[in-house]
PDB file of C-alpha atoms in Angstrom:
ATOM      1  CA  MET W 273      99.505  67.884 148.835  1.00  0.00           C
ATOM      2  CA  LYS W 274     103.239  67.763 147.996  1.00  0.00           C
ATOM      3  CA  LEU W 275     104.526  64.726 150.003  1.00  0.00           C
ATOM      4  CA  ILE W 276     108.491  65.970 150.235  1.00  0.00           C
ATOM      5  CA  GLY W 277     111.445  64.236 151.698  1.00  0.00           C
ATOM      6  CA  ALA W 278     114.750  62.035 151.812  1.00  0.00           C
ATOM      7  CA  HIS W 279     115.983  59.576 151.759  1.00  0.00           C
ATOM      8  CA  VAL W 280     117.176  59.234 155.258  1.00  0.00           C
ATOM      9  CA  SER W 281     119.565  56.601 158.058  1.00  0.00           C
ATOM     10  CA  ALA W 282     117.956  53.928 159.695  1.00  0.00           C
ATOM     11  CA  ALA W 283     121.053  53.414 161.433  1.00  0.00           C
ATOM     12  CA  GLY W 284     120.385  51.958 164.793  1.00  0.00           C
ATOM     13  CA  GLY W 285     117.425  50.785 164.153  1.00  0.00           C
ATOM     14  CA  VAL W 286     114.461  51.208 160.948  1.00  0.00           C
ATOM     15  CA  TYR W 287     112.514  53.490 163.886  1.00  0.00           C
ATOM     16  CA  ASN W 288     115.195  55.970 163.762  1.00  0.00           C
ATOM     17  CA  ALA W 289     114.139  56.558 159.924  1.00  0.00           C
ATOM     18  CA  PRO W 290     111.240  58.854 160.754  1.00  0.00           C
ATOM     19  CA  LEU W 291     112.985  60.623 163.167  1.00  0.00           C
ATOM     20  CA  ASN W 292     115.347  61.645 160.722  1.00  0.00           C
ATOM     21  CA  ALA W 293     113.066  62.796 158.148  1.00  0.00           C
ATOM     22  CA  HIS W 294     111.015  64.568 160.641  1.00  0.00           C
ATOM     23  CA  ASN W 295     113.720  66.536 162.283  1.00  0.00           C
ATOM     24  CA  ILE W 296     114.549  67.809 158.257  1.00  0.00           C
ATOM     25  CA  GLY W 297     111.020  68.774 157.658  1.00  0.00           C
ATOM     26  CA  ALA W 298     109.732  66.022 155.452  1.00  0.00           C
ATOM     27  CA  ASN W 299     106.237  64.416 154.941  1.00  0.00           C
ATOM     28  CA  ALA W 300     107.814  61.746 152.870  1.00  0.00           C
ATOM     29  CA  PHE W 301     111.076  59.652 153.398  1.00  0.00           C
ATOM     30  CA  ALA W 302     112.094  56.569 151.805  1.00  0.00           C
ATOM     31  CA  LEU W 303     114.899  54.328 153.700  1.00  0.00           C
ATOM     32  CA  PHE W 304     116.489  50.913 153.500  1.00  0.00           C
ATOM     33  CA  THR W 305     114.812  48.510 155.933  1.00  0.00           C
ATOM     34  CA  LYS W 306     118.160  46.254 156.287  1.00  0.00           C
ATOM     35  CA  ASN W 307     122.063  46.828 154.838  1.00  0.00           C
ATOM     36  CA  GLN W 308     121.686  47.929 151.440  1.00  0.00           C
ATOM     37  CA  ARG W 309     125.311  45.866 150.494  1.00  0.00           C
ATOM     38  CA  GLN W 310     124.178  42.305 152.337  1.00  0.00           C
ATOM     39  CA  TRP W 311     122.413  39.565 150.969  1.00  0.00           C
ATOM     40  CA  ILE W 312     120.917  38.282 154.362  1.00  0.00           C
ATOM     41  CA  ALA W 313     119.937  40.179 157.074  1.00  0.00           C
ATOM     42  CA  LYS W 314     118.378  38.966 160.726  1.00  0.00           C
ATOM     43  CA  PRO W 315     114.894  39.383 160.633  1.00  0.00           C
ATOM     44  CA  LEU W 316     113.070  42.496 162.284  1.00  0.00           C
ATOM     45  CA  GLU W 317     112.309  42.205 165.654  1.00  0.00           C
ATOM     46  CA  GLN W 318     108.698  42.827 166.991  1.00  0.00           C
ATOM     47  CA  SER W 319     109.781  45.691 169.231  1.00  0.00           C
ATOM     48  CA  ALA W 320     111.836  47.369 165.860  1.00  0.00           C
ATOM     49  CA  ILE W 321     108.518  47.052 163.758  1.00  0.00           C
ATOM     50  CA  THR W 322     106.134  48.610 166.736  1.00  0.00           C
ATOM     51  CA  ALA W 323     108.652  51.357 167.343  1.00  0.00           C
ATOM     52  CA  PHE W 324     108.913  52.216 163.262  1.00  0.00           C
ATOM     53  CA  LYS W 325     104.902  52.500 163.190  1.00  0.00           C
ATOM     54  CA  ALA W 326     104.375  54.179 166.576  1.00  0.00           C
ATOM     55  CA  ARG W 327     107.168  57.068 165.218  1.00  0.00           C
ATOM     56  CA  CYS W 328     105.177  57.116 161.553  1.00  0.00           C
ATOM     57  CA  GLN W 329     102.074  57.285 163.502  1.00  0.00           C
ATOM     58  CA  GLN W 330     103.575  60.414 165.998  1.00  0.00           C
ATOM     59  CA  TYR W 331     104.934  62.201 163.209  1.00  0.00           C
ATOM     60  CA  GLY W 332     102.464  61.926 160.698  1.00  0.00           C
ATOM     61  CA  PHE W 333     103.588  59.764 157.916  1.00  0.00           C
ATOM     62  CA  HIS W 334     101.392  57.583 156.443  1.00  0.00           C
ATOM     63  CA  PRO W 335     102.369  54.271 154.589  1.00  0.00           C
ATOM     64  CA  GLU W 336     101.958  55.929 150.891  1.00  0.00           C
ATOM     65  CA  ALA W 337     104.631  58.815 151.430  1.00  0.00           C
ATOM     66  CA  ILE W 338     107.161  56.159 152.656  1.00  0.00           C
ATOM     67  CA  LEU W 339     109.473  54.475 149.563  1.00  0.00           C
ATOM     68  CA  PRO W 340     111.430  51.813 150.958  1.00  0.00           C
ATOM     69  CA  HIS W 341     114.624  50.956 148.754  1.00  0.00           C
ATOM     70  CA  ASP W 342     115.710  46.983 148.268  1.00  0.00           C
ATOM     71  CA  SER W 343     119.390  45.954 148.259  1.00  0.00           C
ATOM     72  CA  TYR W 344     121.722  46.763 145.587  1.00  0.00           C
ATOM     73  CA  LEU W 345     122.952  43.201 145.128  1.00  0.00           C
ATOM     74  CA  ILE W 346     119.920  42.191 143.569  1.00  0.00           C
ATOM     75  CA  ASN W 347     119.341  41.708 140.131  1.00  0.00           C
ATOM     76  CA  LEU W 348     116.039  40.792 139.285  1.00  0.00           C
ATOM     77  CA  GLY W 349     116.964  40.107 135.561  1.00  0.00           C
ATOM     78  CA  SER W 350     120.405  38.126 135.899  1.00  0.00           C
ATOM     79  CA  PRO W 351     121.497  35.548 133.547  1.00  0.00           C
ATOM     80  CA  ASP W 352     123.107  33.546 135.628  1.00  0.00           C
ATOM     81  CA  ALA W 353     120.554  31.348 137.003  1.00  0.00           C
ATOM     82  CA  GLU W 354     122.013  30.913 140.758  1.00  0.00           C
ATOM     83  CA  LYS W 355     122.721  34.671 141.098  1.00  0.00           C
ATOM     84  CA  LEU W 356     118.749  35.104 140.155  1.00  0.00           C
ATOM     85  CA  GLU W 357     117.668  32.788 142.708  1.00  0.00           C
ATOM     86  CA  LYS W 358     119.630  34.370 145.509  1.00  0.00           C
ATOM     87  CA  SER W 359     118.319  37.704 143.829  1.00  0.00           C
ATOM     88  CA  ARG W 360     114.554  36.830 143.979  1.00  0.00           C
ATOM     89  CA  ASN W 361     114.595  35.361 147.097  1.00  0.00           C
ATOM     90  CA  ALA W 362     116.493  38.027 148.697  1.00  0.00           C
ATOM     91  CA  PHE W 363     113.690  40.618 146.759  1.00  0.00           C
ATOM     92  CA  ILE W 364     110.840  38.447 148.195  1.00  0.00           C
ATOM     93  CA  ASP W 365     112.669  39.417 151.862  1.00  0.00           C
ATOM     94  CA  GLU W 366     112.369  42.899 151.037  1.00  0.00           C
ATOM     95  CA  MET W 367     109.147  42.630 150.230  1.00  0.00           C
ATOM     96  CA  ASP W 368     108.103  41.286 153.743  1.00  0.00           C
ATOM     97  CA  ARG W 369     109.923  43.325 155.338  1.00  0.00           C
ATOM     98  CA  CYS W 370     107.948  46.367 153.951  1.00  0.00           C
ATOM     99  CA  GLN W 371     104.553  44.278 154.513  1.00  0.00           C
ATOM    100  CA  GLN W 372     105.658  43.929 157.946  1.00  0.00           C
ATOM    101  CA  LEU W 373     106.384  47.209 158.663  1.00  0.00           C
ATOM    102  CA  GLY W 374     102.959  48.205 157.082  1.00  0.00           C
ATOM    103  CA  LEU W 375     104.139  49.761 154.087  1.00  0.00           C
ATOM    104  CA  HIS W 376     102.523  49.453 151.005  1.00  0.00           C
ATOM    105  CA  LEU W 377     105.226  50.435 148.347  1.00  0.00           C
ATOM    106  CA  LEU W 378     109.337  48.673 147.581  1.00  0.00           C
ATOM    107  CA  ASN W 379     111.444  50.462 145.137  1.00  0.00           C
ATOM    108  CA  PHE W 380     113.712  48.382 143.305  1.00  0.00           C
ATOM    109  CA  HIS W 381     116.403  48.738 140.291  1.00  0.00           C
ATOM    110  CA  PRO W 382     115.116  46.291 137.978  1.00  0.00           C
ATOM    111  CA  GLY W 383     117.715  44.832 136.563  1.00  0.00           C
ATOM    112  CA  SER W 384     121.089  44.162 134.196  1.00  0.00           C
ATOM    113  CA  HIS W 385     121.582  42.010 131.307  1.00  0.00           C
ATOM    114  CA  LEU W 386     125.047  41.789 131.981  1.00  0.00           C
ATOM    115  CA  LYS W 387     126.032  41.610 128.464  1.00  0.00           C
ATOM    116  CA  LYS W 388     125.152  37.834 128.371  1.00  0.00           C
ATOM    117  CA  ILE W 389     121.520  37.564 127.362  1.00  0.00           C
ATOM    118  CA  SER W 390     119.360  39.835 125.133  1.00  0.00           C
ATOM    119  CA  GLU W 391     117.473  43.169 126.377  1.00  0.00           C
ATOM    120  CA  SER W 392     113.968  41.412 125.939  1.00  0.00           C
ATOM    121  CA  ASP W 393     114.813  38.253 127.552  1.00  0.00           C
ATOM    122  CA  CYS W 394     116.443  40.067 130.775  1.00  0.00           C
ATOM    123  CA  LEU W 395     113.126  42.120 131.207  1.00  0.00           C
ATOM    124  CA  ALA W 396     110.921  39.010 130.894  1.00  0.00           C
ATOM    125  CA  LEU W 397     113.424  37.731 133.746  1.00  0.00           C
ATOM    126  CA  ILE W 398     112.585  40.786 135.653  1.00  0.00           C
ATOM    127  CA  ALA W 399     108.819  40.583 135.373  1.00  0.00           C
ATOM    128  CA  GLU W 400     108.792  36.907 136.128  1.00  0.00           C
ATOM    129  CA  SER W 401     110.479  37.970 139.544  1.00  0.00           C
ATOM    130  CA  ILE W 402     107.970  40.594 140.183  1.00  0.00           C
ATOM    131  CA  ASN W 403     105.241  37.903 139.548  1.00  0.00           C
ATOM    132  CA  MET W 404     107.057  35.126 142.058  1.00  0.00           C
ATOM    133  CA  ALA W 405     107.236  38.210 144.369  1.00  0.00           C
ATOM    134  CA  HIS W 406     103.584  39.076 144.311  1.00  0.00           C
ATOM    135  CA  GLN W 407     102.639  35.427 144.933  1.00  0.00           C
ATOM    136  CA  ALA W 408     104.827  35.404 147.881  1.00  0.00           C
ATOM    137  CA  VAL W 409     103.805  38.727 149.418  1.00  0.00           C
ATOM    138  CA  PRO W 410     100.254  39.542 148.836  1.00  0.00           C
ATOM    139  CA  ASN W 411      99.912  43.462 149.917  1.00  0.00           C
ATOM    140  CA  VAL W 412     103.436  45.100 148.690  1.00  0.00           C
ATOM    141  CA  VAL W 413     103.511  47.065 145.233  1.00  0.00           C
ATOM    142  CA  ALA W 414     106.967  46.557 143.422  1.00  0.00           C
ATOM    143  CA  VAL W 415     108.177  49.962 142.381  1.00  0.00           C
ATOM    144  CA  ILE W 416     110.802  49.946 139.543  1.00  0.00           C
ATOM    145  CA  GLU W 417     112.907  52.893 138.987  1.00  0.00           C
ATOM    146  CA  ASN W 418     114.069  54.154 136.110  1.00  0.00           C
ATOM    147  CA  THR W 419     118.025  54.079 135.819  1.00  0.00           C
ATOM    148  CA  ALA W 420     120.816  56.439 134.029  1.00  0.00           C
ATOM    149  CA  GLY W 421     121.692  53.313 131.437  1.00  0.00           C
ATOM    150  CA  GLN W 422     125.091  52.634 133.351  1.00  0.00           C
ATOM    151  CA  GLY W 423     126.951  49.280 132.312  1.00  0.00           C
ATOM    152  CA  SER W 424     124.191  47.160 131.314  1.00  0.00           C
ATOM    153  CA  ASN W 425     121.525  48.239 133.334  1.00  0.00           C
ATOM    154  CA  LEU W 426     117.984  48.114 131.687  1.00  0.00           C
ATOM    155  CA  GLY W 427     115.286  50.024 132.701  1.00  0.00           C
ATOM    156  CA  TRP W 428     116.732  53.588 130.981  1.00  0.00           C
ATOM    157  CA  ARG W 429     114.192  53.895 128.548  1.00  0.00           C
ATOM    158  CA  PHE W 430     110.471  54.278 129.646  1.00  0.00           C
ATOM    159  CA  GLU W 431     109.690  51.234 126.394  1.00  0.00           C
ATOM    160  CA  HIS W 432     111.928  49.247 129.149  1.00  0.00           C
ATOM    161  CA  LEU W 433     109.458  50.180 131.843  1.00  0.00           C
ATOM    162  CA  ALA W 434     106.417  49.367 129.934  1.00  0.00           C
ATOM    163  CA  GLU W 435     107.425  46.196 128.492  1.00  0.00           C
ATOM    164  CA  ILE W 436     108.397  45.140 132.280  1.00  0.00           C
ATOM    165  CA  ILE W 437     104.991  45.966 133.195  1.00  0.00           C
ATOM    166  CA  ALA W 438     103.142  44.426 130.122  1.00  0.00           C
ATOM    167  CA  GLN W 439     104.233  41.252 131.337  1.00  0.00           C
ATOM    168  CA  VAL W 440     103.542  41.293 135.193  1.00  0.00           C
ATOM    169  CA  GLU W 441     100.017  39.686 135.660  1.00  0.00           C
ATOM    170  CA  ASP W 442      98.856  41.797 138.736  1.00  0.00           C
ATOM    171  CA  LYS W 443      98.747  45.715 137.389  1.00  0.00           C
ATOM    172  CA  THR W 444      97.949  46.916 140.511  1.00  0.00           C
ATOM    173  CA  ARG W 445     100.807  45.999 142.330  1.00  0.00           C
ATOM    174  CA  VAL W 446     103.514  47.270 140.076  1.00  0.00           C
ATOM    175  CA  GLY W 447     104.707  50.915 139.709  1.00  0.00           C
ATOM    176  CA  VAL W 448     107.554  53.654 138.687  1.00  0.00           C
ATOM    177  CA  CYS W 449     110.092  55.770 140.695  1.00  0.00           C
ATOM    178  CA  ILE W 450     110.843  58.400 138.275  1.00  0.00           C
ATOM    179  CA  ASP W 451     114.471  59.450 139.100  1.00  0.00           C
ATOM    180  CA  THR W 452     115.126  63.058 137.686  1.00  0.00           C
ATOM    181  CA  CYS W 453     119.125  62.498 137.181  1.00  0.00           C
ATOM    182  CA  HIS W 454     118.732  59.012 136.223  1.00  0.00           C
ATOM    183  CA  THR W 455     116.061  60.082 133.426  1.00  0.00           C
ATOM    184  CA  PHE W 456     118.317  62.970 132.403  1.00  0.00           C
ATOM    185  CA  ALA W 457     121.517  60.903 132.032  1.00  0.00           C
ATOM    186  CA  ALA W 458     119.455  58.708 129.976  1.00  0.00           C
ATOM    187  CA  GLY W 459     118.490  61.492 127.572  1.00  0.00           C
ATOM    188  CA  TYR W 460     115.371  63.125 128.213  1.00  0.00           C
ATOM    189  CA  ASP W 461     115.730  66.607 128.713  1.00  0.00           C
ATOM    190  CA  LEU W 462     114.263  68.250 132.008  1.00  0.00           C
ATOM    191  CA  ARG W 463     116.355  71.487 131.860  1.00  0.00           C
ATOM    192  CA  THR W 464     113.394  73.921 131.023  1.00  0.00           C
ATOM    193  CA  GLU W 465     109.438  73.585 132.530  1.00  0.00           C
ATOM    194  CA  GLN W 466     108.665  72.866 128.598  1.00  0.00           C
ATOM    195  CA  ALA W 467     110.947  70.190 128.518  1.00  0.00           C
ATOM    196  CA  THR W 468     109.995  68.745 131.269  1.00  0.00           C
ATOM    197  CA  GLU W 469     106.267  68.778 130.166  1.00  0.00           C
ATOM    198  CA  GLN W 470     107.080  66.792 126.858  1.00  0.00           C
ATOM    199  CA  THR W 471     109.336  64.065 129.117  1.00  0.00           C
ATOM    200  CA  PHE W 472     106.534  63.458 130.853  1.00  0.00           C
ATOM    201  CA  ALA W 473     103.974  63.647 128.084  1.00  0.00           C
ATOM    202  CA  GLU W 474     106.291  60.848 126.429  1.00  0.00           C
ATOM    203  CA  PHE W 475     106.133  58.876 129.620  1.00  0.00           C
ATOM    204  CA  ASP W 476     102.325  59.200 130.191  1.00  0.00           C
ATOM    205  CA  GLN W 477     101.850  57.895 126.596  1.00  0.00           C
ATOM    206  CA  ILE W 478     104.388  55.017 126.780  1.00  0.00           C
ATOM    207  CA  VAL W 479     104.099  53.891 130.671  1.00  0.00           C
ATOM    208  CA  GLY W 480     101.244  55.696 131.868  1.00  0.00           C
ATOM    209  CA  MET W 481     100.655  58.594 134.569  1.00  0.00           C
ATOM    210  CA  PRO W 482      98.878  56.394 136.929  1.00  0.00           C
ATOM    211  CA  TYR W 483     101.862  54.121 136.903  1.00  0.00           C
ATOM    212  CA  LEU W 484     103.959  56.756 139.112  1.00  0.00           C
ATOM    213  CA  ARG W 485     104.134  55.908 142.571  1.00  0.00           C
ATOM    214  CA  GLY W 486     107.195  57.907 143.535  1.00  0.00           C
ATOM    215  CA  MET W 487     109.798  60.069 142.364  1.00  0.00           C
ATOM    216  CA  HIS W 488     113.686  60.490 143.287  1.00  0.00           C
ATOM    217  CA  LEU W 489     114.517  64.655 142.695  1.00  0.00           C
ATOM    218  CA  ASN W 490     118.149  65.058 142.256  1.00  0.00           C
ATOM    219  CA  ASP W 491     120.021  67.314 139.770  1.00  0.00           C
ATOM    220  CA  SER W 492     122.552  65.475 137.876  1.00  0.00           C
ATOM    221  CA  LYS W 493     126.352  66.177 137.338  1.00  0.00           C
ATOM    222  CA  GLY W 494     126.674  64.383 134.222  1.00  0.00           C
ATOM    223  CA  LYS W 495     125.458  65.983 130.713  1.00  0.00           C
ATOM    224  CA  LEU W 496     122.363  65.262 128.742  1.00  0.00           C
ATOM    225  CA  GLY W 497     122.756  61.667 127.613  1.00  0.00           C
ATOM    226  CA  SER W 498     125.457  61.261 129.387  1.00  0.00           C
ATOM    227  CA  HIS W 499     124.215  57.409 131.175  1.00  0.00           C
ATOM    228  CA  LEU W 500     126.405  58.551 134.337  1.00  0.00           C
ATOM    229  CA  ASP W 501     124.807  58.297 137.607  1.00  0.00           C
ATOM    230  CA  ARG W 502     125.651  61.040 139.647  1.00  0.00           C
ATOM    231  CA  HIS W 503     123.602  63.227 141.459  1.00  0.00           C
ATOM    232  CA  ASN W 504     123.964  66.805 142.612  1.00  0.00           C
ATOM    233  CA  SER W 505     122.628  68.739 144.814  1.00  0.00           C
ATOM    234  CA  LEU W 506     119.115  70.698 143.362  1.00  0.00           C
ATOM    235  CA  GLY W 507     119.899  73.675 141.228  1.00  0.00           C
ATOM    236  CA  ALA W 508     123.830  72.940 141.364  1.00  0.00           C
ATOM    237  CA  GLY W 509     123.934  70.445 138.143  1.00  0.00           C
ATOM    238  CA  GLU W 510     122.952  70.534 134.884  1.00  0.00           C
ATOM    239  CA  ILE W 511     118.926  70.446 135.177  1.00  0.00           C
ATOM    240  CA  GLY W 512     118.604  73.623 137.241  1.00  0.00           C
ATOM    241  CA  TRP W 513     115.639  74.742 139.443  1.00  0.00           C
ATOM    242  CA  ASP W 514     112.929  74.731 136.338  1.00  0.00           C
ATOM    243  CA  CYS W 515     112.167  71.330 136.286  1.00  0.00           C
ATOM    244  CA  PHE W 516     111.519  71.163 140.421  1.00  0.00           C
ATOM    245  CA  ARG W 517     109.331  73.924 140.066  1.00  0.00           C
ATOM    246  CA  TYR W 518     107.341  72.511 137.440  1.00  0.00           C
ATOM    247  CA  LEU W 519     106.894  69.563 139.699  1.00  0.00           C
ATOM    248  CA  MET W 520     105.566  71.279 142.445  1.00  0.00           C
ATOM    249  CA  GLN W 521     103.413  73.098 140.828  1.00  0.00           C
ATOM    250  CA  ASP W 522     101.648  70.365 138.633  1.00  0.00           C
ATOM    251  CA  PRO W 523      98.942  68.527 140.856  1.00  0.00           C
ATOM    252  CA  ARG W 524      99.693  64.869 139.064  1.00  0.00           C
ATOM    253  CA  PHE W 525     102.820  64.538 141.506  1.00  0.00           C
ATOM    254  CA  ASP W 526     100.498  65.012 144.494  1.00  0.00           C
ATOM    255  CA  ASN W 527     100.225  62.382 146.741  1.00  0.00           C
ATOM    256  CA  ILE W 528     103.280  60.530 145.894  1.00  0.00           C
ATOM    257  CA  PRO W 529     106.605  60.216 147.753  1.00  0.00           C
ATOM    258  CA  LEU W 530     109.272  62.578 146.256  1.00  0.00           C
ATOM    259  CA  VAL W 531     112.466  61.964 147.871  1.00  0.00           C
ATOM    260  CA  LEU W 532     115.647  63.640 147.395  1.00  0.00           C
ATOM    261  CA  GLU W 533     118.975  61.410 146.996  1.00  0.00           C
ATOM    262  CA  THR W 534     120.988  64.595 146.751  1.00  0.00           C
ATOM    263  CA  ILE W 535     124.586  64.782 147.739  1.00  0.00           C
ATOM    264  CA  ASP W 536     124.966  67.042 150.679  1.00  0.00           C
ATOM    265  CA  PRO W 537     122.066  65.733 153.538  1.00  0.00           C
ATOM    266  CA  ASP W 538     123.319  68.613 155.554  1.00  0.00           C
ATOM    267  CA  ILE W 539     121.580  70.699 153.014  1.00  0.00           C
ATOM    268  CA  TRP W 540     118.107  69.087 152.318  1.00  0.00           C
ATOM    269  CA  GLN W 541     115.778  70.458 155.353  1.00  0.00           C
ATOM    270  CA  GLN W 542     116.878  73.976 152.929  1.00  0.00           C
ATOM    271  CA  GLU W 543     116.448  71.929 149.606  1.00  0.00           C
ATOM    272  CA  ILE W 544     112.797  70.865 151.204  1.00  0.00           C
ATOM    273  CA  ALA W 545     111.565  74.516 152.155  1.00  0.00           C
ATOM    274  CA  LYS W 546     112.650  75.816 148.675  1.00  0.00           C
ATOM    275  CA  LEU W 547     110.914  72.974 147.058  1.00  0.00           C
ATOM    276  CA  ARG W 548     107.985  73.769 148.956  1.00  0.00           C
ATOM    277  CA  SER W 549     108.089  77.301 148.457  1.00  0.00           C
ATOM    278  CA  PHE W 550     106.992  76.814 144.684  1.00  0.00           C
ATOM    279  CA  CYS W 551     104.135  75.122 145.928  1.00  0.00           C
ATOM    280  CA  ASN W 552     101.061  76.427 144.636  1.00  0.00           C
TER     281      ASN W 552
END
């Protein structure tokens, strides 16, 4: 089964996210469990946790269909010791919030070397950060999102993802989220079904398809290899529909959250319906 949804608002309380997802015809969704632009948030209240779980059950969202995203401030590969510790503590808090909500996954951007340490040193710090989070929170999978490669952000090459995973001690609790816009901006072609097939064959060879735990489905305003993280509505950008048709018809992408982060929430319902129309 294809689990298709969008990154919906949790404004007013996390329990509003499943309602917002249900209202656009989704059977998957992403959310922030706290303000994504703040380091510290109030602990989740038990009433909010109970209401979130009840609504997920009411609308048929099981934990494997929900892909929470962490704060944008976190840099698990920071060369600055103080910021690294702050990031690690914040990431552990995010994992703990997921666990309280009964969620199994936490999606995050891997980190940036800020041109102060080598790529390998930064990737090692990211893996070490994941290991520390695993020790602190027992049941949540750390899902590394590939990046567009803007600035000093790592994770844009499949080799970066593989190097992080190689250094994670508990391989059962690390995974990857592939963002189609980021993948294309990083230089992997997705404009035809053949190109998409080739890109995922490369991903499988370097990282391994079993590590794929979710996807962000976005078209790209930037051209191939532009390193621009600029999303577009599906079919309206440089990637086009062939890639998304391919993903919907390939069973390797079943039973993982396929989440829109496209630029016009008013058409998410139509985008989800169009994606479903491609399914075999």
